[in-house]
mmCIF file of C-alpha atoms in Angstrom:
data_model
loop_
_atom_site.group_PDB
_atom_site.id
_atom_site.type_symbol
_atom_site.label_atom_id
_atom_site.label_comp_id
_atom_site.label_asym_id
_atom_site.label_seq_id
_atom_site.Cartn_x
_atom_site.Cartn_y
_atom_site.Cartn_z
ATOM 1 C CA MET A 679 -26.339 -16.009 -0.550
ATOM 2 C CA ALA A 680 -23.324 -14.705 1.123
ATOM 3 C CA ARG A 681 -21.788 -16.975 3.732
ATOM 4 C CA SER A 682 -21.771 -15.482 7.103
ATOM 5 C CA ASN A 683 -19.440 -18.106 9.176
ATOM 6 C CA TYR A 684 -16.213 -18.681 7.871
ATOM 7 C CA LEU A 685 -12.181 -18.256 8.185
ATOM 8 C CA PHE A 686 -10.202 -15.460 6.116
ATOM 9 C CA THR A 687 -6.827 -14.848 5.892
ATOM 10 C CA SER A 688 -4.571 -11.896 4.837
ATOM 11 C CA GLU A 689 -0.655 -11.452 4.828
ATOM 12 C CA SER A 690 1.577 -8.701 4.989
ATOM 13 C CA VAL A 691 5.153 -8.191 4.200
ATOM 14 C CA SER A 692 7.822 -5.865 5.972
ATOM 15 C CA GLU A 693 9.524 -2.820 4.187
ATOM 16 C CA GLY A 694 12.573 -5.227 3.871
ATOM 17 C CA HIS A 695 10.995 -7.631 1.677
ATOM 18 C CA PRO A 696 12.472 -7.728 -1.715
ATOM 19 C CA ASP A 697 9.444 -6.472 -3.523
ATOM 20 C CA LYS A 698 8.750 -3.782 -0.992
ATOM 21 C CA VAL A 699 12.528 -2.640 -1.443
ATOM 22 C CA CYS A 700 11.883 -2.015 -4.971
ATOM 23 C CA ASP A 701 8.317 -0.203 -4.071
ATOM 24 C CA ARG A 702 10.069 2.138 -1.724
ATOM 25 C CA ILE A 703 12.863 2.887 -4.518
ATOM 26 C CA SER A 704 10.486 3.557 -7.217
ATOM 27 C CA ASP A 705 8.268 5.693 -4.960
ATOM 28 C CA ALA A 706 11.390 7.712 -3.758
ATOM 29 C CA VAL A 707 12.180 8.426 -7.108
ATOM 30 C CA VAL A 708 8.430 9.479 -7.785
ATOM 31 C CA ASP A 709 8.900 12.076 -4.734
ATOM 32 C CA LEU A 710 12.126 13.163 -6.095
ATOM 33 C CA TYR A 711 10.635 14.357 -9.161
ATOM 34 C CA LEU A 712 7.394 15.592 -7.471
ATOM 35 C CA SER A 713 9.529 17.774 -5.164
ATOM 36 C CA ARG A 714 11.370 19.313 -8.203
ATOM 37 C CA ASP A 715 8.037 19.673 -10.340
ATOM 38 C CA PRO A 716 4.730 18.850 -8.971
ATOM 39 C CA PHE A 717 3.570 17.865 -12.755
ATOM 40 C CA SER A 718 6.435 15.468 -13.097
ATOM 41 C CA ARG A 719 5.740 12.267 -15.003
ATOM 42 C CA VAL A 720 7.365 9.228 -13.773
ATOM 43 C CA ALA A 721 6.586 5.618 -14.500
ATOM 44 C CA CYS A 722 9.517 3.837 -12.421
ATOM 45 C CA GLU A 723 10.114 0.358 -12.154
ATOM 46 C CA THR A 724 12.772 -1.096 -9.803
ATOM 47 C CA LEU A 725 14.483 -4.649 -9.816
ATOM 48 C CA THR A 726 16.813 -5.997 -6.963
ATOM 49 C CA THR A 727 18.901 -8.833 -6.507
ATOM 50 C CA THR A 728 22.104 -9.764 -4.598
ATOM 51 C CA ASN A 729 24.044 -6.360 -4.473
ATOM 52 C CA THR A 730 22.113 -4.971 -7.521
ATOM 53 C CA ILE A 731 19.591 -2.357 -7.936
ATOM 54 C CA VAL A 732 18.517 -1.760 -11.618
ATOM 55 C CA LEU A 733 15.772 1.339 -12.415
ATOM 56 C CA ALA A 734 13.813 1.386 -15.580
ATOM 57 C CA GLY A 735 10.982 3.435 -17.216
ATOM 58 C CA GLU A 736 9.652 6.594 -18.309
ATOM 59 C CA VAL A 737 9.985 9.838 -16.894
ATOM 60 C CA ARG A 738 9.567 13.727 -17.664
ATOM 61 C CA GLY A 739 10.640 16.400 -15.158
ATOM 62 C CA HIS A 740 12.805 19.090 -14.032
ATOM 63 C CA GLU A 741 16.216 18.884 -16.046
ATOM 64 C CA SER A 742 18.240 19.265 -12.567
ATOM 65 C CA ILE A 743 17.303 15.600 -12.045
ATOM 66 C CA THR A 744 20.388 13.466 -13.059
ATOM 67 C CA LYS A 745 21.330 9.712 -13.029
ATOM 68 C CA GLU A 746 23.495 10.596 -10.348
ATOM 69 C CA LEU A 747 20.959 12.038 -8.251
ATOM 70 C CA ILE A 748 18.400 9.095 -8.992
ATOM 71 C CA GLU A 749 20.988 6.670 -7.730
ATOM 72 C CA GLU A 750 21.570 8.451 -4.612
ATOM 73 C CA THR A 751 17.622 8.586 -4.084
ATOM 74 C CA ALA A 752 17.818 4.977 -4.515
ATOM 75 C CA ARG A 753 20.575 4.220 -2.185
ATOM 76 C CA ASN A 754 19.091 6.202 0.591
ATOM 77 C CA ALA A 755 15.985 4.612 0.525
ATOM 78 C CA VAL A 756 17.725 1.455 0.952
ATOM 79 C CA LYS A 757 19.594 2.856 3.749
ATOM 80 C CA ALA A 758 16.560 4.120 5.461
ATOM 81 C CA ILE A 759 15.151 0.458 5.253
ATOM 82 C CA GLY A 760 18.449 -0.662 7.209
ATOM 83 C CA TYR A 761 20.299 -2.731 4.607
ATOM 84 C CA GLU A 762 23.884 -3.051 5.385
ATOM 85 C CA GLN A 763 24.470 -6.662 4.663
ATOM 86 C CA ALA A 764 27.136 -8.448 2.542
ATOM 87 C CA GLY A 765 24.660 -9.624 -0.066
ATOM 88 C CA PHE A 766 22.724 -6.231 -0.019
ATOM 89 C CA HIS A 767 24.131 -3.046 1.266
ATOM 90 C CA TRP A 768 22.948 0.398 0.556
ATOM 91 C CA LYS A 769 26.572 1.693 -0.171
ATOM 92 C CA ASN A 770 28.123 -1.059 -1.991
ATOM 93 C CA ALA A 771 25.274 -2.576 -4.423
ATOM 94 C CA ARG A 772 25.906 -2.013 -8.185
ATOM 95 C CA CYS A 773 23.159 0.594 -9.266
ATOM 96 C CA GLU A 774 21.989 0.958 -12.940
ATOM 97 C CA VAL A 775 19.603 3.862 -14.095
ATOM 98 C CA LEU A 776 17.792 3.135 -17.027
ATOM 99 C CA LEU A 777 15.124 5.781 -17.213
ATOM 100 C CA HIS A 778 14.215 7.404 -20.273
ATOM 101 C CA ALA A 779 12.009 10.345 -21.684
ATOM 102 C CA GLN A 780 8.199 9.305 -21.539
ATOM 103 C CA SER A 781 6.770 8.697 -24.986
ATOM 104 C CA ALA A 782 5.235 11.638 -26.776
ATOM 105 C CA ASP A 783 2.441 9.307 -27.966
ATOM 106 C CA ILE A 784 1.415 8.938 -24.391
ATOM 107 C CA ALA A 785 2.209 12.514 -23.487
ATOM 108 C CA GLN A 786 -0.398 13.922 -26.235
ATOM 109 C CA GLY A 787 -3.145 11.644 -24.999
ATOM 110 C CA VAL A 788 -2.480 12.682 -21.226
ATOM 111 C CA ASP A 789 -1.641 16.310 -21.380
ATOM 112 C CA ALA A 790 -4.301 19.102 -21.645
ATOM 113 C CA SER A 791 -4.467 21.197 -24.361
ATOM 114 C CA GLY A 792 -6.914 23.714 -25.844
ATOM 115 C CA ASN A 793 -10.444 22.611 -24.835
ATOM 116 C CA LYS A 794 -9.512 19.135 -23.947
ATOM 117 C CA ASP A 795 -9.053 18.339 -20.255
ATOM 118 C CA GLU A 796 -6.105 16.159 -19.060
ATOM 119 C CA GLY A 797 -6.708 12.671 -19.763
ATOM 120 C CA ALA A 798 -6.164 9.482 -17.836
ATOM 121 C CA GLY A 799 -2.631 8.138 -18.182
ATOM 122 C CA ASP A 800 -3.955 4.720 -19.006
ATOM 123 C CA GLN A 801 -7.163 2.625 -19.199
ATOM 124 C CA GLY A 802 -8.118 0.565 -16.205
ATOM 125 C CA ILE A 803 -10.458 -0.372 -13.481
ATOM 126 C CA MET A 804 -10.211 0.676 -9.928
ATOM 127 C CA PHE A 805 -11.663 -0.358 -6.658
ATOM 128 C CA GLY A 806 -11.979 1.128 -3.383
ATOM 129 C CA TYR A 807 -13.359 -0.534 -0.161
ATOM 130 C CA ALA A 808 -14.290 0.329 3.303
ATOM 131 C CA CYS A 809 -16.178 -1.678 6.095
ATOM 132 C CA ARG A 810 -16.667 -1.426 9.915
ATOM 133 C CA GLU A 811 -14.308 -4.178 11.056
ATOM 134 C CA THR A 812 -11.569 -1.992 12.301
ATOM 135 C CA ASP A 813 -11.113 1.661 13.672
ATOM 136 C CA VAL A 814 -9.721 2.753 10.251
ATOM 137 C CA LEU A 815 -12.780 1.221 8.464
ATOM 138 C CA MET A 816 -10.719 -1.698 6.960
ATOM 139 C CA PRO A 817 -10.786 -5.565 6.925
ATOM 140 C CA ALA A 818 -9.303 -6.678 10.233
ATOM 141 C CA PRO A 819 -6.987 -9.421 8.772
ATOM 142 C CA ILE A 820 -4.780 -7.382 6.707
ATOM 143 C CA ILE A 821 -4.711 -4.402 9.390
ATOM 144 C CA TYR A 822 -3.589 -6.787 12.124
ATOM 145 C CA SER A 823 -0.915 -8.382 9.641
ATOM 146 C CA HIS A 824 0.483 -4.760 8.761
ATOM 147 C CA ARG A 825 0.515 -3.764 12.505
ATOM 148 C CA ILE A 826 2.479 -6.800 13.687
ATOM 149 C CA LEU A 827 5.282 -6.061 11.061
ATOM 150 C CA LYS A 828 5.016 -2.327 11.569
ATOM 151 C CA ARG A 829 5.817 -2.558 15.229
ATOM 152 C CA MET A 830 8.580 -5.056 15.024
ATOM 153 C CA ALA A 831 10.144 -2.732 12.452
ATOM 154 C CA GLU A 832 9.811 0.290 14.742
ATOM 155 C CA ASP A 833 11.717 -1.746 17.291
ATOM 156 C CA ARG A 834 14.585 -2.827 15.157
ATOM 157 C CA HIS A 835 15.092 0.683 14.008
ATOM 158 C CA SER A 836 15.186 2.076 17.576
ATOM 159 C CA GLY A 837 17.687 -0.588 18.411
ATOM 160 C CA LYS A 838 15.168 -2.176 21.036
ATOM 161 C CA ALA A 839 14.898 -5.434 19.029
ATOM 162 C CA PRO A 840 18.378 -5.907 17.430
ATOM 163 C CA GLN A 841 17.915 -9.390 16.913
ATOM 164 C CA PHE A 842 15.532 -8.544 13.814
ATOM 165 C CA GLU A 843 16.581 -7.895 10.287
ATOM 166 C CA PRO A 844 14.776 -5.785 7.636
ATOM 167 C CA ASP A 845 12.995 -8.836 5.869
ATOM 168 C CA ALA A 846 9.660 -9.977 7.179
ATOM 169 C CA LYS A 847 6.234 -11.741 6.564
ATOM 170 C CA SER A 848 3.211 -12.018 8.628
ATOM 171 C CA GLN A 849 0.003 -13.823 7.965
ATOM 172 C CA VAL A 850 -3.326 -13.732 10.216
ATOM 173 C CA THR A 851 -6.491 -15.729 9.987
ATOM 174 C CA LEU A 852 -9.717 -14.412 11.494
ATOM 175 C CA LYS A 853 -12.658 -16.396 12.384
ATOM 176 C CA TYR A 854 -15.791 -14.788 11.445
ATOM 177 C CA GLU A 855 -19.195 -15.321 12.707
ATOM 178 C CA ASN A 856 -22.595 -13.883 11.104
ATOM 179 C CA GLY A 857 -20.261 -11.728 8.975
ATOM 180 C CA LYS A 858 -18.058 -10.207 11.736
ATOM 181 C CA PRO A 859 -14.586 -10.957 13.177
ATOM 182 C CA VAL A 860 -14.797 -12.624 16.472
ATOM 183 C CA GLY A 861 -11.220 -14.212 16.900
ATOM 184 C CA VAL A 862 -7.932 -15.246 15.471
ATOM 185 C CA THR A 863 -7.275 -18.789 14.761
ATOM 186 C CA SER A 864 -3.717 -18.770 13.650
ATOM 187 C CA VAL A 865 -0.740 -16.299 13.068
ATOM 188 C CA VAL A 866 2.323 -16.644 10.986
ATOM 189 C CA VAL A 867 5.187 -14.429 11.253
ATOM 190 C CA SER A 868 8.617 -15.208 9.578
ATOM 191 C CA THR A 869 11.284 -12.804 10.141
ATOM 192 C CA GLN A 870 14.919 -12.418 9.024
ATOM 193 C CA HIS A 871 17.384 -12.516 11.996
ATOM 194 C CA LYS A 872 20.743 -11.932 12.971
ATOM 195 C CA GLU A 873 23.098 -14.999 12.869
ATOM 196 C CA GLY A 874 23.001 -16.861 16.389
ATOM 197 C CA VAL A 875 19.578 -15.946 17.381
ATOM 198 C CA GLN A 876 17.807 -19.023 18.693
ATOM 199 C CA GLN A 877 14.556 -20.038 17.412
ATOM 200 C CA SER A 878 12.960 -20.010 21.056
ATOM 201 C CA GLU A 879 13.996 -16.765 21.695
ATOM 202 C CA LEU A 880 12.849 -15.438 18.453
ATOM 203 C CA ARG A 881 9.442 -16.916 19.265
ATOM 204 C CA GLU A 882 8.897 -15.375 22.382
ATOM 205 C CA LEU A 883 10.067 -11.886 21.112
ATOM 206 C CA VAL A 884 7.821 -12.310 18.306
ATOM 207 C CA ARG A 885 5.038 -13.334 20.704
ATOM 208 C CA GLY A 886 5.070 -9.841 22.314
ATOM 209 C CA TYR A 887 4.312 -7.919 19.152
ATOM 210 C CA VAL A 888 1.538 -10.282 18.346
ATOM 211 C CA LYS A 889 -0.040 -10.083 21.484
ATOM 212 C CA GLU A 890 0.102 -5.886 21.566
ATOM 213 C CA VAL A 891 -1.441 -5.688 18.239
ATOM 214 C CA LEU A 892 -4.303 -8.446 18.708
ATOM 215 C CA PRO A 893 -7.522 -7.571 20.669
ATOM 216 C CA GLU A 894 -7.365 -9.006 24.227
ATOM 217 C CA GLY A 895 -8.328 -12.835 24.375
ATOM 218 C CA TRP A 896 -7.504 -13.126 20.488
ATOM 219 C CA PHE A 897 -4.167 -14.931 20.723
ATOM 220 C CA PRO A 898 -4.373 -18.098 18.655
ATOM 221 C CA PRO A 899 -3.798 -21.581 20.101
ATOM 222 C CA GLU A 900 -0.149 -22.262 20.740
ATOM 223 C CA GLU A 901 -0.070 -25.129 18.165
ATOM 224 C CA GLU A 902 -1.310 -22.346 15.567
ATOM 225 C CA PHE A 903 1.096 -19.571 16.632
ATOM 226 C CA TYR A 904 3.990 -20.179 13.693
ATOM 227 C CA VAL A 905 7.299 -18.099 14.019
ATOM 228 C CA ASN A 906 9.757 -18.959 11.157
ATOM 229 C CA PRO A 907 8.360 -22.519 10.885
ATOM 230 C CA THR A 908 10.932 -23.497 8.042
ATOM 231 C CA GLY A 909 13.926 -22.656 10.905
ATOM 232 C CA LYS A 910 16.994 -20.399 10.274
ATOM 233 C CA PHE A 911 16.071 -17.137 8.257
ATOM 234 C CA VAL A 912 19.410 -15.281 8.133
ATOM 235 C CA ILE A 913 19.568 -15.123 4.454
ATOM 236 C CA GLY A 914 16.950 -12.575 3.257
ATOM 237 C CA GLY A 915 16.085 -9.618 1.446
ATOM 238 C CA PRO A 916 17.159 -9.222 -2.175
ATOM 239 C CA ASP A 917 20.072 -11.462 -1.427
ATOM 240 C CA GLY A 918 17.651 -14.333 -1.032
ATOM 241 C CA ASP A 919 15.015 -13.419 -3.518
ATOM 242 C CA ALA A 920 14.882 -10.904 -6.412
ATOM 243 C CA GLY A 921 12.461 -8.081 -5.902
ATOM 244 C CA LEU A 922 10.189 -6.168 -8.432
ATOM 245 C CA THR A 923 8.093 -3.323 -7.907
ATOM 246 C CA GLY A 924 4.211 -3.773 -7.902
ATOM 247 C CA ARG A 925 4.435 -7.490 -6.892
ATOM 248 C CA LYS A 926 2.500 -7.176 -3.506
ATOM 249 C CA ILE A 927 -0.818 -5.358 -4.809
ATOM 250 C CA ILE A 928 -2.792 -7.316 -2.591
ATOM 251 C CA VAL A 929 -0.746 -6.477 0.496
ATOM 252 C CA ASP A 930 -0.899 -2.779 -0.609
ATOM 253 C CA THR A 931 -4.798 -2.751 -0.504
ATOM 254 C CA TYR A 932 -7.225 -4.802 1.174
ATOM 255 C CA GLY A 933 -5.546 -8.269 1.860
ATOM 256 C CA GLY A 934 -8.085 -10.022 -0.764
ATOM 257 C CA ALA A 935 -11.171 -9.071 1.042
ATOM 258 C CA ALA A 936 -12.096 -6.788 -1.612
ATOM 259 C CA PRO A 937 -11.718 -6.623 -5.579
ATOM 260 C CA HIS A 938 -8.506 -5.205 -6.931
ATOM 261 C CA GLY A 939 -7.900 -3.597 -10.356
ATOM 262 C CA GLY A 940 -5.191 -4.576 -12.838
ATOM 263 C CA GLY A 941 -2.292 -1.929 -11.798
ATOM 264 C CA ALA A 942 0.205 -1.711 -9.122
ATOM 265 C CA PHE A 943 0.762 1.661 -7.336
ATOM 266 C CA SER A 944 4.324 2.483 -6.673
ATOM 267 C CA GLY A 945 6.378 4.173 -8.902
ATOM 268 C CA LYS A 946 3.626 6.175 -10.733
ATOM 269 C CA ASP A 947 2.714 9.868 -10.502
ATOM 270 C CA PRO A 948 -0.727 11.047 -9.824
ATOM 271 C CA THR A 949 -1.741 11.186 -13.364
ATOM 272 C CA LYS A 950 -1.769 7.481 -13.650
ATOM 273 C CA VAL A 951 -5.247 6.243 -12.534
ATOM 274 C CA ASP A 952 -3.801 2.955 -11.653
ATOM 275 C CA ARG A 953 -2.919 4.666 -8.346
ATOM 276 C CA SER A 954 -4.819 8.099 -8.058
ATOM 277 C CA ALA A 955 -8.275 6.782 -8.943
ATOM 278 C CA ALA A 956 -7.483 3.583 -6.486
ATOM 279 C CA TYR A 957 -6.927 6.235 -4.146
ATOM 280 C CA ALA A 958 -10.186 8.287 -4.860
ATOM 281 C CA SER A 959 -12.372 5.020 -4.871
ATOM 282 C CA ARG A 960 -10.716 4.187 -1.326
ATOM 283 C CA TYR A 961 -11.579 7.601 -0.328
ATOM 284 C CA LEU A 962 -15.085 7.788 -1.292
ATOM 285 C CA ALA A 963 -15.959 4.173 0.062
ATOM 286 C CA LYS A 964 -14.610 5.298 3.326
ATOM 287 C CA ASN A 965 -16.840 8.272 3.437
ATOM 288 C CA VAL A 966 -19.813 6.387 2.515
ATOM 289 C CA VAL A 967 -19.351 4.186 5.312
ATOM 290 C CA ALA A 968 -18.238 7.082 7.804
ATOM 291 C CA ALA A 969 -21.503 8.794 6.799
ATOM 292 C CA GLY A 970 -23.379 5.827 8.130
ATOM 293 C CA LEU A 971 -24.871 5.018 4.618
ATOM 294 C CA ALA A 972 -23.622 1.303 4.811
ATOM 295 C CA ASP A 973 -21.641 -1.087 6.854
ATOM 296 C CA ARG A 974 -19.592 -2.063 3.943
ATOM 297 C CA CYS A 975 -19.048 -0.579 0.648
ATOM 298 C CA THR A 976 -17.223 -1.369 -2.647
ATOM 299 C CA ILE A 977 -16.615 1.454 -5.387
ATOM 300 C CA GLN A 978 -15.456 0.618 -9.118
ATOM 301 C CA LEU A 979 -14.267 3.363 -11.170
ATOM 302 C CA SER A 980 -13.061 3.004 -14.808
ATOM 303 C CA TYR A 981 -11.315 4.933 -17.408
ATOM 304 C CA ALA A 982 -9.746 4.983 -21.038
ATOM 305 C CA ILE A 983 -6.488 6.549 -21.775
ATOM 306 C CA GLY A 984 -6.634 10.361 -22.676
ATOM 307 C CA VAL A 985 -10.401 10.479 -21.405
ATOM 308 C CA SER A 986 -11.015 12.877 -18.558
ATOM 309 C CA LYS A 987 -14.431 11.272 -17.452
ATOM 310 C CA PRO A 988 -14.711 7.954 -15.840
ATOM 311 C CA LEU A 989 -16.424 5.523 -18.137
ATOM 312 C CA SER A 990 -18.278 3.959 -15.234
ATOM 313 C CA ILE A 991 -19.064 4.456 -11.283
ATOM 314 C CA TYR A 992 -20.105 1.370 -9.549
ATOM 315 C CA VAL A 993 -21.342 1.166 -5.702
ATOM 316 C CA ASP A 994 -21.938 -2.012 -4.034
ATOM 317 C CA THR A 995 -22.920 -1.955 -0.227
ATOM 318 C CA HIS A 996 -23.338 -5.770 -0.158
ATOM 319 C CA GLY A 997 -26.931 -5.443 1.199
ATOM 320 C CA THR A 998 -25.669 -3.266 4.307
ATOM 321 C CA GLY A 999 -26.720 -0.100 2.825
ATOM 322 C CA LYS A 1000 -29.175 2.291 4.315
ATOM 323 C CA VAL A 1001 -30.182 3.839 0.861
ATOM 324 C CA GLU A 1002 -30.045 2.334 -2.566
ATOM 325 C CA ASP A 1003 -26.661 1.639 -4.313
ATOM 326 C CA GLU A 1004 -27.678 3.849 -7.078
ATOM 327 C CA ALA A 1005 -28.506 6.913 -5.175
ATOM 328 C CA ILE A 1006 -24.860 6.816 -3.751
ATOM 329 C CA GLU A 1007 -23.635 6.214 -7.317
ATOM 330 C CA ARG A 1008 -25.276 9.481 -8.166
ATOM 331 C CA ALA A 1009 -24.227 11.161 -4.978
ATOM 332 C CA VAL A 1010 -20.436 10.637 -5.184
ATOM 333 C CA ALA A 1011 -20.429 11.632 -8.688
ATOM 334 C CA LYS A 1012 -21.783 14.997 -7.589
ATOM 335 C CA CYS A 1013 -19.461 15.130 -4.589
ATOM 336 C CA MET A 1014 -16.371 14.891 -6.280
ATOM 337 C CA ASP A 1015 -14.757 15.437 -9.487
ATOM 338 C CA LEU A 1016 -13.437 12.053 -10.689
ATOM 339 C CA SER A 1017 -11.358 13.244 -13.646
ATOM 340 C CA PRO A 1018 -7.608 12.469 -13.451
ATOM 341 C CA ARG A 1019 -7.095 16.516 -12.661
ATOM 342 C CA GLY A 1020 -9.956 16.634 -10.335
ATOM 343 C CA ILE A 1021 -8.745 13.715 -8.312
ATOM 344 C CA ARG A 1022 -5.115 15.146 -7.975
ATOM 345 C CA GLU A 1023 -6.535 18.561 -6.893
ATOM 346 C CA HIS A 1024 -9.085 17.437 -4.409
ATOM 347 C CA LEU A 1025 -6.595 14.857 -2.717
ATOM 348 C CA GLY A 1026 -3.839 17.156 -3.209
ATOM 349 C CA LEU A 1027 -1.539 14.368 -5.027
ATOM 350 C CA ASN A 1028 1.119 16.487 -6.713
ATOM 351 C CA LYS A 1029 3.348 16.444 -3.532
ATOM 352 C CA PRO A 1030 6.096 14.222 -2.721
ATOM 353 C CA ILE A 1031 4.166 12.338 -0.313
ATOM 354 C CA TYR A 1032 4.636 8.601 -1.904
ATOM 355 C CA GLU A 1033 7.554 6.690 -0.272
ATOM 356 C CA ARG A 1034 5.833 6.595 2.957
ATOM 357 C CA THR A 1035 3.014 4.346 1.104
ATOM 358 C CA ALA A 1036 5.347 1.740 -0.012
ATOM 359 C CA ALA A 1037 5.216 -0.495 3.214
ATOM 360 C CA TYR A 1038 2.476 -1.458 5.486
ATOM 361 C CA GLY A 1039 -0.360 -0.591 3.295
ATOM 362 C CA HIS A 1040 -1.705 2.173 1.427
ATOM 363 C CA PHE A 1041 -5.106 2.331 3.354
ATOM 364 C CA GLY A 1042 -5.945 2.288 6.725
ATOM 365 C CA ARG A 1043 -3.351 4.932 7.564
ATOM 366 C CA THR A 1044 -3.670 8.235 9.280
ATOM 367 C CA PRO A 1045 -3.689 11.117 7.202
ATOM 368 C CA ASP A 1046 -0.367 13.467 7.666
ATOM 369 C CA ALA A 1047 -0.367 17.057 8.187
ATOM 370 C CA ASP A 1048 1.828 17.618 4.588
ATOM 371 C CA GLY A 1049 -0.877 15.808 2.887
ATOM 372 C CA GLY A 1050 0.409 12.376 2.842
ATOM 373 C CA PHE A 1051 -2.747 9.605 3.104
ATOM 374 C CA SER A 1052 -4.987 12.498 2.208
ATOM 375 C CA TRP A 1053 -7.284 9.859 0.863
ATOM 376 C CA GLU A 1054 -7.938 8.287 4.329
ATOM 377 C CA LYS A 1055 -9.744 11.376 5.586
ATOM 378 C CA THR A 1056 -13.567 11.515 6.063
ATOM 379 C CA ASP A 1057 -14.262 14.957 5.350
ATOM 380 C CA LEU A 1058 -16.576 14.150 2.571
ATOM 381 C CA ALA A 1059 -19.014 11.981 4.580
ATOM 382 C CA GLY A 1060 -21.388 14.994 5.389
ATOM 383 C CA LYS A 1061 -21.831 16.145 1.779
ATOM 384 C CA ILE A 1062 -22.319 12.611 0.567
ATOM 385 C CA GLU A 1063 -25.080 11.880 3.133
ATOM 386 C CA ALA A 1064 -26.667 15.265 2.335
ATOM 387 C CA ALA A 1065 -26.411 14.421 -1.538
ATOM 388 C CA VAL A 1066 -28.497 11.258 -1.280
ATOM 389 C CA ARG A 1067 -31.184 12.598 0.950
#
């Protein structure tokens, strides 16, 4: 039997965290390729360390995209984050571009030809999740963790909080009673800061953002409010720790409150089901909950490389479903073409919409007018509800 009373913790990291710097660069490269050719193929991995950026992977796209243009794109991504430090500077960092042509063996399995539809870019399992804990149908701990850092970054960029530097982490622990969040028991925020900023000043500055984000009365006990618990945090970002694309997959998704497949998202074009099918499964789970068919919903999809149809569709409403889980499985299969092509076309994924996903979560975001975060729409709820009746 599932526990109903417990503590649960999720963490977030800012756009200036070394791994998130890499995610952003990789997704900026995806956007560059898709802006020139919506059917580009990109698998871009980035490494960052002290004043160094290295890009590697496989691409297929418009011939106008040169190594010089890719380097410029990477530097602009770092500049937008705000890194102008001695140990990591958008302009001065060494940048090495090692991207090369996509394997012909992979391409023949993925490309559509003759009577063969476009296949999945790789095998894998992908999960989507939604619940009623927040207004965006996401688990509360990860959403609050994201929102604290996002607000801090907004004020850093605007100049309202010049004490902050780009690298930061947060962690929020919630108390659950009868399976529902009722309060916060602890908050941890570690933020890079300018030299000379005192610990006491930083603590009070961060306090304001935590209070702004958390519901009224949910601020933790003073002894459970931790700001830079190790003390000074001036050296940060890739100068403090090396970064790699795809190392923050739990931060990117549900903060550990739901299962995660094996693959990361950033740096991958939408033929890679690691990304597109994870977006589709979130979209379906969110629409199931939005339709009132369940209070919680987990959906798993699985694929084989070169095969267009999903091998399996699994739904678990965790005992909260208003209809049988099997009925929801049948309904979602009817309501959306879950082939890689079907997902791309339904969600409009062949667009340069990915750099913005690289920090503060791929889910629980507001859909953009240009098609960004299209998987957060609830426009399929009525169709799914009708299909199960």
